[in-house]
XYZ file of C-alpha atoms in Angstrom:
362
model
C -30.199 86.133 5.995
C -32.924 83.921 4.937
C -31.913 84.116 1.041
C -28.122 82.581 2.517
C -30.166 79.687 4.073
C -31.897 78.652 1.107
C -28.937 78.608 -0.942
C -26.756 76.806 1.240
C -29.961 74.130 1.267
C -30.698 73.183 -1.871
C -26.299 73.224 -2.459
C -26.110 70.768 0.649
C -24.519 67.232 0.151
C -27.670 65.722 2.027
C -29.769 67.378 -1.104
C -26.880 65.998 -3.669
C -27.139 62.410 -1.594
C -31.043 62.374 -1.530
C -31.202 62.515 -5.101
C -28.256 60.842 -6.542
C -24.727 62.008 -8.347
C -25.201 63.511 -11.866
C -21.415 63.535 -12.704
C -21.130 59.630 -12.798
C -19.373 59.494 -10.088
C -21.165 56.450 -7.586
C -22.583 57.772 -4.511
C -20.744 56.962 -0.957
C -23.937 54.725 0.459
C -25.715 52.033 -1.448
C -24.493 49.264 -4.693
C -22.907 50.654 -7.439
C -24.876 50.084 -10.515
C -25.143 46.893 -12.507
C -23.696 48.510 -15.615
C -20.308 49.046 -13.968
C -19.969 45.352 -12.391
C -17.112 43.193 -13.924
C -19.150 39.970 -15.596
C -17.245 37.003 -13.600
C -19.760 34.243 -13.604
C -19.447 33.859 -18.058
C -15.869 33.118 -17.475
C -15.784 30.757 -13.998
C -18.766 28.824 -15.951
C -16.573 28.116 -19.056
C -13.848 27.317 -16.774
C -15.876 24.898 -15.093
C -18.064 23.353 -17.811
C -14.137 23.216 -19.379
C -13.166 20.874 -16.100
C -16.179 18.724 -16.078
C -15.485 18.174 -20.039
C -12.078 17.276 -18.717
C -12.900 14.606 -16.228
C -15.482 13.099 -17.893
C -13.296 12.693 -21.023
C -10.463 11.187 -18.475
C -12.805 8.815 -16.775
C -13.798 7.468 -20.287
C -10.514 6.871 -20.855
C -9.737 5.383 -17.822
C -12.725 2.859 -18.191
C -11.979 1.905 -22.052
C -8.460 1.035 -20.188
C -9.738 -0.714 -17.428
C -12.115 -2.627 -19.892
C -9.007 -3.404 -21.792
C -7.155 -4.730 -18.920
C -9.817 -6.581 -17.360
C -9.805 -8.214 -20.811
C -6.095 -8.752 -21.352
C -5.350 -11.444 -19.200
C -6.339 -15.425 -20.353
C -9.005 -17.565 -18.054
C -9.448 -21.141 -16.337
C -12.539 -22.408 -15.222
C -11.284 -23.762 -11.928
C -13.564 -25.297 -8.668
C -11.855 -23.685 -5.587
C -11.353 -25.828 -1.849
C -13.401 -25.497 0.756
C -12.099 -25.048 4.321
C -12.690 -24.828 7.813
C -9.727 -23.572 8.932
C -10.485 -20.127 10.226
C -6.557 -19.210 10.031
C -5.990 -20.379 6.394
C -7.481 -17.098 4.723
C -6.121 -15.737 1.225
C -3.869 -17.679 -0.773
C -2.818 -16.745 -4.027
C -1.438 -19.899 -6.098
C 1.196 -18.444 -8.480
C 2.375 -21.618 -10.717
C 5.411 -21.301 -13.291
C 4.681 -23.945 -16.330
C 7.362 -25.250 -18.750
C 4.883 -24.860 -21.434
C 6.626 -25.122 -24.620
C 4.125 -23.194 -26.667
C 6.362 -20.217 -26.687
C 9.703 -20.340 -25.218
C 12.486 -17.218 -25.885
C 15.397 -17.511 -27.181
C 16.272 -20.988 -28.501
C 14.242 -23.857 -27.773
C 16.907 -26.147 -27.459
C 17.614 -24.734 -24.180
C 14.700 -26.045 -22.443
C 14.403 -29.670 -23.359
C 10.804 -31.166 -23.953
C 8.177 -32.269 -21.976
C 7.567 -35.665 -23.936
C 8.637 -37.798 -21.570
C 5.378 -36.820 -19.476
C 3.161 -35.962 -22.589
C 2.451 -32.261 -20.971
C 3.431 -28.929 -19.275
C 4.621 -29.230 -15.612
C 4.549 -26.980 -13.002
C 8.243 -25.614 -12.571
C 7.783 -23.026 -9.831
C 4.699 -23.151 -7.220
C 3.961 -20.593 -4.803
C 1.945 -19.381 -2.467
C 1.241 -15.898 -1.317
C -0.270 -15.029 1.389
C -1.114 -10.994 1.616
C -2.856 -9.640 5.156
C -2.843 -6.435 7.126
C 0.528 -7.943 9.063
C 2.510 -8.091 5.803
C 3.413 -10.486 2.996
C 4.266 -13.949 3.142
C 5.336 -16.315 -0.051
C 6.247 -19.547 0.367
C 7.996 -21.337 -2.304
C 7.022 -25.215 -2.522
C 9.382 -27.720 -4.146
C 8.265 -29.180 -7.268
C 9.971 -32.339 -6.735
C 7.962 -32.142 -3.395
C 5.518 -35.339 -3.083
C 2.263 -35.502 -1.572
C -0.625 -37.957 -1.011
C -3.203 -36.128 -3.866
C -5.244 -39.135 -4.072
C -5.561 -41.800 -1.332
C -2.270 -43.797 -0.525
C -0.940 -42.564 -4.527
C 2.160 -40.318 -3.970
C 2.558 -37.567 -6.336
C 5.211 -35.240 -7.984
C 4.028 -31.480 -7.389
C 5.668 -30.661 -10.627
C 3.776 -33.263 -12.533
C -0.055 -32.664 -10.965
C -0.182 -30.260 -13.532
C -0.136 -32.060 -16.523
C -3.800 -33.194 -16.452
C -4.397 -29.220 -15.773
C -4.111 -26.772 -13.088
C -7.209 -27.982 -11.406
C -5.583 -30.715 -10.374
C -2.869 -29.026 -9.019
C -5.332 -27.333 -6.822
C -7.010 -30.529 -5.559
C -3.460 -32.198 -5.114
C -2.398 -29.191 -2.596
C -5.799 -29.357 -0.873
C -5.536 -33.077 -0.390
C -2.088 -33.724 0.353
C -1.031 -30.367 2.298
C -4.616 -29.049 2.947
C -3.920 -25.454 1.114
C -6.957 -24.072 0.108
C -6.104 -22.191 -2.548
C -8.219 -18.691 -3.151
C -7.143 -17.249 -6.683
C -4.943 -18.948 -9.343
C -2.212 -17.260 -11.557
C -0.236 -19.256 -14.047
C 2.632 -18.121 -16.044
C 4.384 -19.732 -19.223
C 8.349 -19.597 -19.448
C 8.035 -17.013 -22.863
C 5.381 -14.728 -19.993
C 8.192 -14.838 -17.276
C 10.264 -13.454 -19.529
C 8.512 -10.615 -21.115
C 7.277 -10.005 -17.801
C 10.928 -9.329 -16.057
C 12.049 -7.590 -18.958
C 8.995 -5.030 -18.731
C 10.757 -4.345 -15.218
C 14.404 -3.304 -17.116
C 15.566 -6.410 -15.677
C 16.154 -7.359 -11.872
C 18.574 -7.393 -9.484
C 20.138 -10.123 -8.152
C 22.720 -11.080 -5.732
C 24.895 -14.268 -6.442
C 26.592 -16.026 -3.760
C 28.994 -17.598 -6.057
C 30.016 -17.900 -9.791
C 27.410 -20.385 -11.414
C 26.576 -21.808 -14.758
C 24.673 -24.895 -16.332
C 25.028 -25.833 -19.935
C 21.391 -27.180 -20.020
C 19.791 -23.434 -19.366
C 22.530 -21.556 -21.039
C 23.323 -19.531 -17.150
C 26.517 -18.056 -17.411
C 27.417 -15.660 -14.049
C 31.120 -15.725 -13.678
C 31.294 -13.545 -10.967
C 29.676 -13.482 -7.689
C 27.407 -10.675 -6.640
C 24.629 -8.585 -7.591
C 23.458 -8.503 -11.496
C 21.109 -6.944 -13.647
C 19.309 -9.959 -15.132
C 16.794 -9.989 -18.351
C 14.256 -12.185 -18.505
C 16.201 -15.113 -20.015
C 18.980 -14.816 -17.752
C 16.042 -15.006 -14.720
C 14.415 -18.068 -16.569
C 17.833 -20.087 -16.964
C 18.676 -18.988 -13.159
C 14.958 -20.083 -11.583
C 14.863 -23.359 -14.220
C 18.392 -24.284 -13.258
C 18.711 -27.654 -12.307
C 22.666 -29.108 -13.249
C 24.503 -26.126 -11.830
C 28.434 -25.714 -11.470
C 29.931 -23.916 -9.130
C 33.396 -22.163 -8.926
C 35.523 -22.906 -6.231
C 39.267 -22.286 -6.335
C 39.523 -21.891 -9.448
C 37.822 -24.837 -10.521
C 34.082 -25.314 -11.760
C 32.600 -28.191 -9.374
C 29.063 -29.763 -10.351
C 26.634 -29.673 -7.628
C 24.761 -32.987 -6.957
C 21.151 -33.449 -8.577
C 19.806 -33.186 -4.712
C 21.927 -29.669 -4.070
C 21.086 -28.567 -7.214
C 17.676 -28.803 -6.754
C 17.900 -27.293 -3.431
C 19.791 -24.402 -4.825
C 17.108 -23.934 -7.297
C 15.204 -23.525 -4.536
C 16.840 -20.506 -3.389
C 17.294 -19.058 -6.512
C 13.353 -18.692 -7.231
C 13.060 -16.917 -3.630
C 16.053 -14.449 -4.636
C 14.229 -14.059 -8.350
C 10.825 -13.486 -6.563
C 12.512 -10.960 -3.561
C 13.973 -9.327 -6.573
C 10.583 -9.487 -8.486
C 8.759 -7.840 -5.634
C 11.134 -4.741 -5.193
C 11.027 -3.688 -9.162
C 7.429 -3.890 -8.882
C 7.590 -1.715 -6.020
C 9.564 0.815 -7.635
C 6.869 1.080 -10.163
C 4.028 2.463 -7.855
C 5.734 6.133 -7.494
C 5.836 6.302 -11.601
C 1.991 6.090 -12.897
C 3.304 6.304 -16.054
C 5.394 3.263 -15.427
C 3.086 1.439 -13.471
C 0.301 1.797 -16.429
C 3.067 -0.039 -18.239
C 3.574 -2.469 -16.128
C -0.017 -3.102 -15.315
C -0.981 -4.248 -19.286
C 2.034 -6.254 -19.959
C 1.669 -8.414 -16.546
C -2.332 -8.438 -17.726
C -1.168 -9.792 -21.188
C 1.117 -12.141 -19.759
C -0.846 -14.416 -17.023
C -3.561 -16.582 -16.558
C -6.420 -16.162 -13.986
C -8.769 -18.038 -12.788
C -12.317 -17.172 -14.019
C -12.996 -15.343 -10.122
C -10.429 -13.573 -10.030
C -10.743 -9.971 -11.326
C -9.012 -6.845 -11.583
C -9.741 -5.386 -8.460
C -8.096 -8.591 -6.551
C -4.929 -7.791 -8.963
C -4.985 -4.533 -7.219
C -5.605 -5.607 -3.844
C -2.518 -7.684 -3.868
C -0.575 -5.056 -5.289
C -1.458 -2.825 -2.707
C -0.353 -5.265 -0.008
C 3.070 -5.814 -1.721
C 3.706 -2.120 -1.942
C 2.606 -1.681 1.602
C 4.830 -4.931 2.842
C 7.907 -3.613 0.763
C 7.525 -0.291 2.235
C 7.625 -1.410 5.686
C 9.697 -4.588 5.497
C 7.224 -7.117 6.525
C 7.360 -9.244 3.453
C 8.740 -12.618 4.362
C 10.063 -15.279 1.597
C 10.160 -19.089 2.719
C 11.260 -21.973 1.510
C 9.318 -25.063 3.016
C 11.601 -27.144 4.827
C 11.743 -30.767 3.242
C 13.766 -33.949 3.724
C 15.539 -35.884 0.490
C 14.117 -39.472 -0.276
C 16.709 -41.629 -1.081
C 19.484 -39.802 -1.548
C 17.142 -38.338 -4.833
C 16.154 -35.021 -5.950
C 12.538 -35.724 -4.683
C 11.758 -34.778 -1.332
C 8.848 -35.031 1.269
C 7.113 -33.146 3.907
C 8.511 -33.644 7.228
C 7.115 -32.349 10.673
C 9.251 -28.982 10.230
C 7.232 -27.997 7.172
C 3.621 -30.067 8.163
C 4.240 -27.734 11.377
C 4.908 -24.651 9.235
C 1.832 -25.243 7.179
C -0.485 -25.468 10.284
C 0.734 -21.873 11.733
C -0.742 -20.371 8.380
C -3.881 -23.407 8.983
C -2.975 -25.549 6.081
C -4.191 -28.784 7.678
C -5.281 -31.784 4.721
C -7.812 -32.661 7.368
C -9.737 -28.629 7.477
C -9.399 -28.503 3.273
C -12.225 -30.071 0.750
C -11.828 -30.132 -3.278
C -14.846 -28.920 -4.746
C -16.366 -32.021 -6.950
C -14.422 -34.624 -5.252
């Protein structure tokens, strides 16, 4: 009896459990040894060091391109308005030159620029981005304007002694206190529209003029290049076809419908660009030719660039951008025009009063 108890002890799984397994098999209680765990933290610590390598190399690259960017576009020194108009907030100045540095296509088509011994200004515009939406309003360059005292001036030709005095001349005379300046040469509009694949525009009738080389014989939308935008925005002698028969549109209508062309070119403008913030490829494209192709002023940086973009997107998205053409009258029966109470009282809902604005210098 007592020789079957002490076998049955020291064969007991308590005794086998008190002093370990001997056939390598891990006991039921307690960690299995070190030898037999699988060595994770060698590989997650190349795949990590192999992710950090990663980003850092991609944030190098992305600031050698945003160095490159920030260093594409030309610069003006240019003294901006005061104001103190609490309503007036950010204005972007976009002005179209006919600089004849660099024109496409043949020169011929664009006349010269002797007659007033510089570039003018053929499209002005003002943008105005906010949480609401986006609001451009295209100004008439025939518009005039009291700049300086009781002198009347041409908006198209305030540029010719530089865009600075552009900037005064709309402070003065309309009392837009312009925040950031971009200026754009005919050969930059161009390049710039054609970076887009063209745009889409709608025609409301068959047009053409023989001095800008626009040729639409059909009425509708059409995919325009960058030439075909220029002659349609810089279009001044149009014809129109009516029953058959091309009709020329007086110098005032003309200029009027030249007007409306540069808010269907800029609608059109807008929507291309917004098509280009769901491609990043596309939109890295797009971002380095429209860097290469403008001229800031010296405040104005990338991240503003941005900042507007963002609020175009947004407004296109939600269908709050809103295109105007200022309301003018005709002086004598001419294609230059003047501000009348419709547009002073348009100006004052953004608060463009001449009275709250201040050139800087002056």
């Amino acid at each position: 009896m007592d020789s079957t108890c002490d076998e049955h002890t020291g064969d007991s799984p308590a005794s086998e459990h008190a002093e370990g397994s001997t056939d390598g098999v891990p006991p039921r209680s307690g960690r299995p040894p070190r030898s037999r765990a699988p060595r994770l933290w060698p590989r997650r610590r190349k795949i990590t060091v192999a992710l950090i390598a990663t980003v850092a190399t991609a944030s190098l690259a992305l600031g050698a391109d945003v160095a490159v960017l920030a260093h594409r576009p030309e610069r003006v020194g240019i003294a901006m308005p005061s104001t103190s108009s609490s309503a007036a907030g950010e204005t972007w100045l976009i002005l179209g030159t006919d600089s004849r540095a660099t024109v496409p296509g043949e020169q011929s088509r664009y006349g010269t620029t002797q007659d007033v011994g510089g570039s003018r200004a053929d499209i002005i515009t003002l943008v105005r981005p906010s949480e609401m939406g986006l609001t451009v309003i295209n100004l008439p360059r025939d518009l005039t304007i009291n700049s300086k005292g009781r002198e009347l001036d041409r908006l198209a030709t305030t540029y010719v002694s530089g865009p600075q005095n552009t900037v005064n001349a709309l402070c003065t005379g309309l009392g837009i206190p312009t925040t950031h300046l971009i200026t754009i040469d005919m050969a930059q509009f161009a390049d710039i529209i054609d970076s887009l694949g063209g745009i889409e525009v709608d025609i409301p009738e068959p047009v053409r003029d023989a001095y800008t080389g626009l040729n639409l014989t059909s009425a509708g939308p059409h995919r325009l290049t960058g030439i075909d935008a220029l002659a349609l925005v810089r279009s001044r002698h149009p014809e129109i076809l009516r029953d058959g028969t091309w009709v020329a549109m007086s110098e005032a209508d003309g200029a009027q419908r030249r007007s409306e062309s540069t808010a269907r070119v800029m609608q059109a403008v807008l929507s291309a660009v917004e098509k280009r913030f769901s491609n990043p490829l596309a939109l890295h494209q797009l971002a380095h030719t429209v860097a290469g192709n403008i001229t800031l002023d010296s405040n104005t940086g990338l991240r503003d660039l941005a900042e507007l973009g963002r609020h175009a997107s947004q407004a296109k998205k939600a269908g709050s951008t809103t295109i105007i053409d200022l309301p003018t009258e005709p002086r004598d029966e001419s294609i230059v025009v003047s501000p009348n109470h419709e547009s002073r009282e348009l100006l004052a809902q953004y608060g463009y009063s001449p009275k709250t604005c201040h050139p800087t210098g002056t």
